[in-house]
Amino acid sequence: MERAREARYEGAVPVLETPRLRLRAHRIEDHAARTAMLSDPEVTRYLGGRPLTGEEVWRRLLQFIGLWNLLGYGYWAVEEKDTGRYVGDIGFADFHRDMQPSLAGMLEFGWVLAAHSHGKGYASEAVAAATAWGEQYFGTLRAVCIISPENLASIRVAEKAGFKLWQETTYHDAPTLVFSR
């Protein structure tokens, strides 16, 4: 992870833009939209299997901000450029997950989008922008993502972005696929 730490942003989160989306730092005012997204059973069925409370969403928001400050990388809030509407989160992390295979020394990549934005190609667009940024700043450091075997939409997004199935495992007693690129 030394190369990742060299790419550190001292408190600043880079803004990435695609034709339809802006990836930016999270803001306090994202909390309501994030709570709506993460309390939706359709969204959370593959993210631990239960809707989150406003308190849990707030803690994750603080966690995302802390990633950038401590590691020099993290998660972006994703919004529609035309409307400014929040549509989800995407980014890199090191969550020190207690799982096998170990993800130590790898960038864990993840994304979640609100149900109102599903099926529009936003996930693929945002993943392409974030992976391009990751390649520029981390070089050849291995990136991984963990996905429920039932989450066919995220598997398609991962494969479109060049991720390949690396391992089948269990995380929190649930079958989990680990993709790598």
mmCIF file of C-alpha atoms in Angstrom:
data_model
loop_
_atom_site.group_PDB
_atom_site.id
_atom_site.type_symbol
_atom_site.label_atom_id
_atom_site.label_comp_id
_atom_site.label_asym_id
_atom_site.label_seq_id
_atom_site.Cartn_x
_atom_site.Cartn_y
_atom_site.Cartn_z
ATOM 1 C CA MET A 1 0.000 0.000 0.000
ATOM 2 C CA GLU A 2 3.021 2.295 -0.015
ATOM 3 C CA ARG A 3 2.280 3.423 -3.576
ATOM 4 C CA ALA A 4 -1.273 4.241 -2.490
ATOM 5 C CA ARG A 5 -0.042 6.349 0.392
ATOM 6 C CA GLU A 6 2.219 8.286 -1.977
ATOM 7 C CA ALA A 7 -0.892 9.345 -3.879
ATOM 8 C CA ARG A 8 -2.274 10.982 -0.738
ATOM 9 C CA TYR A 9 -4.506 14.034 -1.014
ATOM 10 C CA GLU A 10 -3.994 16.204 2.017
ATOM 11 C CA GLY A 11 -7.655 16.633 2.867
ATOM 12 C CA ALA A 12 -8.727 17.273 -0.729
ATOM 13 C CA VAL A 13 -10.878 14.872 -2.698
ATOM 14 C CA PRO A 14 -10.385 15.032 -6.474
ATOM 15 C CA VAL A 15 -13.499 15.690 -8.538
ATOM 16 C CA LEU A 16 -14.021 13.296 -11.447
ATOM 17 C CA GLU A 17 -16.489 13.948 -14.238
ATOM 18 C CA THR A 18 -18.044 11.708 -16.844
ATOM 19 C CA PRO A 19 -20.524 12.745 -19.526
ATOM 20 C CA ARG A 20 -23.441 12.410 -17.072
ATOM 21 C CA LEU A 21 -21.942 12.157 -13.593
ATOM 22 C CA ARG A 22 -19.776 14.025 -11.108
ATOM 23 C CA LEU A 23 -17.799 12.121 -8.471
ATOM 24 C CA ARG A 24 -17.074 14.462 -5.585
ATOM 25 C CA ALA A 25 -16.414 14.622 -1.854
ATOM 26 C CA HIS A 26 -19.276 13.716 0.432
ATOM 27 C CA ARG A 27 -21.122 16.551 2.145
ATOM 28 C CA ILE A 28 -23.243 16.743 5.279
ATOM 29 C CA GLU A 29 -26.285 17.400 3.108
ATOM 30 C CA ASP A 30 -25.807 13.975 1.433
ATOM 31 C CA HIS A 31 -26.938 12.298 4.649
ATOM 32 C CA ALA A 32 -30.679 12.356 3.879
ATOM 33 C CA ALA A 33 -30.242 10.953 0.362
ATOM 34 C CA ARG A 34 -27.765 8.346 1.600
ATOM 35 C CA THR A 35 -30.160 7.327 4.373
ATOM 36 C CA ALA A 36 -32.971 6.954 1.844
ATOM 37 C CA MET A 37 -30.713 4.847 -0.374
ATOM 38 C CA LEU A 38 -29.294 2.636 2.380
ATOM 39 C CA SER A 39 -32.638 2.109 4.110
ATOM 40 C CA ASP A 40 -34.092 0.719 0.862
ATOM 41 C CA PRO A 41 -34.290 -3.101 1.024
ATOM 42 C CA GLU A 42 -33.811 -3.271 -2.763
ATOM 43 C CA VAL A 43 -30.425 -1.568 -2.389
ATOM 44 C CA THR A 44 -29.224 -3.308 0.773
ATOM 45 C CA ARG A 45 -30.231 -6.888 -0.017
ATOM 46 C CA TYR A 46 -26.637 -7.541 -1.210
ATOM 47 C CA LEU A 47 -24.959 -5.230 1.335
ATOM 48 C CA GLY A 48 -25.394 -7.169 4.521
ATOM 49 C CA GLY A 49 -29.024 -8.011 3.822
ATOM 50 C CA ARG A 50 -30.740 -5.383 5.922
ATOM 51 C CA PRO A 51 -31.613 -1.699 5.626
ATOM 52 C CA LEU A 52 -29.399 0.670 7.603
ATOM 53 C CA THR A 53 -30.524 3.219 10.166
ATOM 54 C CA GLY A 54 -29.775 6.918 9.869
ATOM 55 C CA GLU A 55 -27.171 6.507 12.606
ATOM 56 C CA GLU A 56 -25.374 3.744 10.703
ATOM 57 C CA VAL A 57 -25.450 5.808 7.510
ATOM 58 C CA TRP A 58 -23.984 8.791 9.375
ATOM 59 C CA ARG A 59 -21.110 6.638 10.665
ATOM 60 C CA ARG A 60 -20.386 5.390 7.144
ATOM 61 C CA LEU A 61 -20.358 8.975 5.911
ATOM 62 C CA LEU A 62 -17.750 9.829 8.533
ATOM 63 C CA GLN A 63 -15.828 6.684 7.559
ATOM 64 C CA PHE A 64 -15.734 7.767 3.910
ATOM 65 C CA ILE A 65 -14.390 11.191 4.861
ATOM 66 C CA GLY A 66 -11.793 9.553 7.118
ATOM 67 C CA LEU A 67 -10.518 7.306 4.325
ATOM 68 C CA TRP A 68 -9.369 10.298 2.273
ATOM 69 C CA ASN A 69 -7.761 11.969 5.268
ATOM 70 C CA LEU A 70 -5.919 8.886 6.521
ATOM 71 C CA LEU A 71 -5.132 6.941 3.351
ATOM 72 C CA GLY A 72 -5.212 9.510 0.544
ATOM 73 C CA TYR A 73 -8.015 7.679 -1.246
ATOM 74 C CA GLY A 74 -11.589 6.767 -0.498
ATOM 75 C CA TYR A 75 -15.159 6.953 -1.683
ATOM 76 C CA TRP A 76 -16.797 9.634 -3.761
ATOM 77 C CA ALA A 77 -20.406 10.741 -3.709
ATOM 78 C CA VAL A 78 -21.869 10.293 -7.184
ATOM 79 C CA GLU A 79 -24.308 12.871 -8.514
ATOM 80 C CA GLU A 80 -26.007 13.594 -11.816
ATOM 81 C CA LYS A 81 -24.258 16.540 -13.455
ATOM 82 C CA ASP A 82 -27.444 17.983 -14.930
ATOM 83 C CA THR A 83 -29.527 17.909 -11.755
ATOM 84 C CA GLY A 84 -27.030 17.626 -8.881
ATOM 85 C CA ARG A 85 -29.113 14.702 -7.602
ATOM 86 C CA TYR A 86 -27.184 12.284 -5.392
ATOM 87 C CA VAL A 87 -27.207 8.777 -6.911
ATOM 88 C CA GLY A 88 -24.717 6.792 -4.844
ATOM 89 C CA ASP A 89 -21.181 6.103 -3.634
ATOM 90 C CA ILE A 90 -18.130 4.662 -5.339
ATOM 91 C CA GLY A 91 -14.502 4.334 -4.418
ATOM 92 C CA PHE A 92 -11.555 2.561 -2.867
ATOM 93 C CA ALA A 93 -10.966 1.494 0.710
ATOM 94 C CA ASP A 94 -8.942 -0.609 3.065
ATOM 95 C CA PHE A 95 -11.526 -1.974 5.504
ATOM 96 C CA HIS A 96 -9.208 -4.591 7.078
ATOM 97 C CA ARG A 97 -11.884 -7.211 6.476
ATOM 98 C CA ASP A 98 -11.526 -10.389 8.483
ATOM 99 C CA MET A 99 -11.851 -12.759 5.548
ATOM 100 C CA GLN A 100 -9.969 -15.333 3.524
ATOM 101 C CA PRO A 101 -8.382 -14.765 1.169
ATOM 102 C CA SER A 102 -6.928 -11.726 2.861
ATOM 103 C CA LEU A 103 -7.303 -8.474 0.953
ATOM 104 C CA ALA A 104 -4.287 -6.957 2.729
ATOM 105 C CA GLY A 105 -2.126 -4.917 0.396
ATOM 106 C CA MET A 106 -4.916 -4.555 -2.177
ATOM 107 C CA LEU A 107 -7.298 -1.725 -2.930
ATOM 108 C CA GLU A 108 -10.860 -2.734 -2.175
ATOM 109 C CA PHE A 109 -13.168 -1.186 -4.715
ATOM 110 C CA GLY A 110 -16.897 -0.805 -4.230
ATOM 111 C CA TRP A 111 -20.033 0.958 -5.359
ATOM 112 C CA VAL A 112 -23.669 1.322 -4.422
ATOM 113 C CA LEU A 113 -26.339 3.267 -6.272
ATOM 114 C CA ALA A 114 -29.835 4.350 -5.280
ATOM 115 C CA ALA A 115 -32.687 2.320 -6.769
ATOM 116 C CA HIS A 116 -33.893 5.348 -8.745
ATOM 117 C CA SER A 117 -30.648 5.255 -10.741
ATOM 118 C CA HIS A 118 -30.511 1.511 -11.458
ATOM 119 C CA GLY A 119 -30.594 0.461 -15.097
ATOM 120 C CA LYS A 120 -29.241 3.749 -16.483
ATOM 121 C CA GLY A 121 -25.622 2.678 -16.918
ATOM 122 C CA TYR A 122 -24.490 5.018 -14.127
ATOM 123 C CA ALA A 123 -22.613 2.283 -12.260
ATOM 124 C CA SER A 124 -20.519 1.348 -15.303
ATOM 125 C CA GLU A 125 -19.852 5.019 -16.068
ATOM 126 C CA ALA A 126 -18.757 5.797 -12.504
ATOM 127 C CA VAL A 127 -16.696 2.604 -12.187
ATOM 128 C CA ALA A 128 -14.838 3.447 -15.412
ATOM 129 C CA ALA A 129 -13.976 6.926 -14.099
ATOM 130 C CA ALA A 130 -12.851 5.657 -10.699
ATOM 131 C CA THR A 131 -10.763 2.812 -12.131
ATOM 132 C CA ALA A 132 -9.059 5.236 -14.537
ATOM 133 C CA TRP A 133 -8.221 7.470 -11.570
ATOM 134 C CA GLY A 134 -6.976 4.432 -9.636
ATOM 135 C CA GLU A 135 -4.717 3.329 -12.473
ATOM 136 C CA GLN A 136 -3.247 6.818 -12.715
ATOM 137 C CA TYR A 137 -2.519 7.120 -8.990
ATOM 138 C CA PHE A 138 -1.864 3.535 -7.920
ATOM 139 C CA GLY A 139 -0.343 2.035 -11.042
ATOM 140 C CA THR A 140 -0.419 -1.738 -11.016
ATOM 141 C CA LEU A 141 -1.598 -2.178 -7.422
ATOM 142 C CA ARG A 142 -4.177 -4.965 -7.398
ATOM 143 C CA ALA A 143 -7.783 -3.813 -7.016
ATOM 144 C CA VAL A 144 -10.429 -6.204 -5.741
ATOM 145 C CA CYS A 145 -14.145 -6.077 -5.132
ATOM 146 C CA ILE A 146 -16.390 -8.403 -3.188
ATOM 147 C CA ILE A 147 -19.828 -9.177 -4.580
ATOM 148 C CA SER A 148 -22.690 -11.447 -3.593
ATOM 149 C CA PRO A 149 -23.065 -14.274 -6.144
ATOM 150 C CA GLU A 150 -26.727 -13.254 -6.483
ATOM 151 C CA ASN A 151 -25.902 -9.645 -7.415
ATOM 152 C CA LEU A 152 -25.801 -10.212 -11.160
ATOM 153 C CA ALA A 153 -25.971 -6.488 -11.995
ATOM 154 C CA SER A 154 -22.804 -5.715 -9.986
ATOM 155 C CA ILE A 155 -21.045 -8.756 -11.422
ATOM 156 C CA ARG A 156 -21.755 -7.394 -14.927
ATOM 157 C CA VAL A 157 -20.448 -3.955 -13.946
ATOM 158 C CA ALA A 158 -17.279 -5.478 -12.477
ATOM 159 C CA GLU A 159 -16.628 -7.643 -15.536
ATOM 160 C CA LYS A 160 -17.245 -4.717 -17.893
ATOM 161 C CA ALA A 161 -14.576 -2.796 -15.937
ATOM 162 C CA GLY A 162 -12.058 -5.609 -16.387
ATOM 163 C CA PHE A 163 -12.474 -7.400 -13.076
ATOM 164 C CA LYS A 164 -12.186 -11.185 -13.230
ATOM 165 C CA LEU A 165 -13.413 -13.735 -10.716
ATOM 166 C CA TRP A 166 -10.465 -14.525 -8.459
ATOM 167 C CA GLN A 167 -11.856 -16.414 -5.448
ATOM 168 C CA GLU A 168 -15.080 -17.811 -4.028
ATOM 169 C CA THR A 169 -15.291 -17.401 -0.261
ATOM 170 C CA THR A 170 -17.568 -16.655 2.655
ATOM 171 C CA TYR A 171 -17.836 -13.290 4.382
ATOM 172 C CA HIS A 172 -20.092 -12.801 7.414
ATOM 173 C CA ASP A 173 -21.451 -16.309 6.829
ATOM 174 C CA ALA A 174 -22.619 -15.430 3.300
ATOM 175 C CA PRO A 175 -21.242 -16.743 0.007
ATOM 176 C CA THR A 176 -19.022 -14.056 -1.522
ATOM 177 C CA LEU A 177 -17.171 -13.673 -4.802
ATOM 178 C CA VAL A 178 -13.865 -11.805 -4.928
ATOM 179 C CA PHE A 179 -13.074 -10.163 -8.255
ATOM 180 C CA SER A 180 -9.646 -8.798 -9.122
ATOM 181 C CA ARG A 181 -8.027 -6.619 -11.771
#
